[in-house]
């Protein structure tokens, strides 16, 4: 793994390599607008009651994320704060009110995770090509290519990519994989 990464960085160090990667990424972004086998997830916020079950399910299937207890997901007091995804969380539900006073308003809940953009800003910003778009439209991240510059975090308009600051030796960018492992195993939820 280390040798592969070293070889990769050697091959693509220098301006020429970066320009090559940049033009390739742009070509992929254009073709991504016409995918016959693409798919997505639609969320109807008018039905969402903010139960956080989707957060729990996301944590359950993404076994490489830190484990969280059922009690953690049942605790709705966490909705008091506005959260974003982090190194341990690919899916977050937040609660909003249209105006004050909040006590008189019906709350609205919104689920956040990677949008798997057709033209991903994270992918455009990454100088080593660590992001790629699958034929399904899912945007994937290759940690072995990543050099930790965190340009992707600055580029994403939805503040999605998170960084493993607590991991001193092999930190990675973390974001939703669109169930990559499950789909690979043919076990994606219907
Ligand atoms: S990380 Fe951000 S820019 Fe990249 S695909 Fe996800 S939402 Fe889009
Ligand atoms: S931190 Fe983000 S932009 Fe930088 S190399 Fe890693 S994936 Fe690419």
Short mmCIF file of C-alpha atoms and ligand atoms in Angstrom, two decimals, residues 5 121-131 141-143 145-155 161 163 171-173, ligand 2:
data_model
loop_
_atom_site.label_atom_id
_atom_site.label_comp_id
_atom_site.label_asym_id
_atom_site.label_seq_id
_atom_site.Cartn_x
_atom_site.Cartn_y
_atom_site.Cartn_z
CA UNK A 5 0.99 5.48 -2.79
CA UNK A 121 -16.49 20.75 -6.28
CA UNK A 122 -14.50 18.42 -4.02
CA UNK A 123 -13.32 16.48 -7.03
CA UNK A 124 -12.42 19.61 -8.99
CA UNK A 125 -10.40 20.98 -6.07
CA UNK A 126 -8.41 17.83 -5.38
CA UNK A 127 -5.02 18.12 -7.09
CA UNK A 128 -4.22 14.41 -6.85
CA UNK A 129 -7.53 13.05 -8.11
CA UNK A 130 -8.58 11.40 -4.85
CA UNK A 131 -12.25 11.80 -5.76
CA UNK A 141 -12.83 9.06 -2.13
CA UNK A 142 -9.55 7.14 -2.35
CA UNK A 143 -7.60 7.64 0.87
CA UNK A 145 -4.16 9.09 -3.06
CA UNK A 146 -4.98 11.79 -0.49
CA UNK A 147 -2.15 14.09 0.63
CA UNK A 148 -4.24 15.78 3.34
CA UNK A 149 -4.34 19.30 1.86
CA UNK A 150 -8.06 19.61 2.70
CA UNK A 151 -8.83 21.68 -0.42
CA UNK A 152 -11.91 19.47 -0.82
CA UNK A 153 -13.22 20.68 2.52
CA UNK A 154 -12.86 24.30 1.47
CA UNK A 155 -14.38 23.66 -1.96
CA UNK A 161 -15.99 16.46 3.78
CA UNK A 163 -11.14 15.31 8.43
CA UNK A 171 -5.81 10.84 8.84
CA UNK A 172 -8.44 10.55 6.12
CA UNK A 173 -11.18 12.71 4.69
S1 LIG B 2 -7.45 16.56 1.44
FE1 LIG B 2 -9.08 16.51 -0.13
S2 LIG B 2 -8.34 17.83 -1.81
FE2 LIG B 2 -6.55 17.33 -0.52
S3 LIG B 2 -5.66 15.49 -1.48
FE3 LIG B 2 -7.06 14.76 0.12
S4 LIG B 2 -9.01 14.43 -0.97
FE4 LIG B 2 -7.73 15.70 -2.32
#
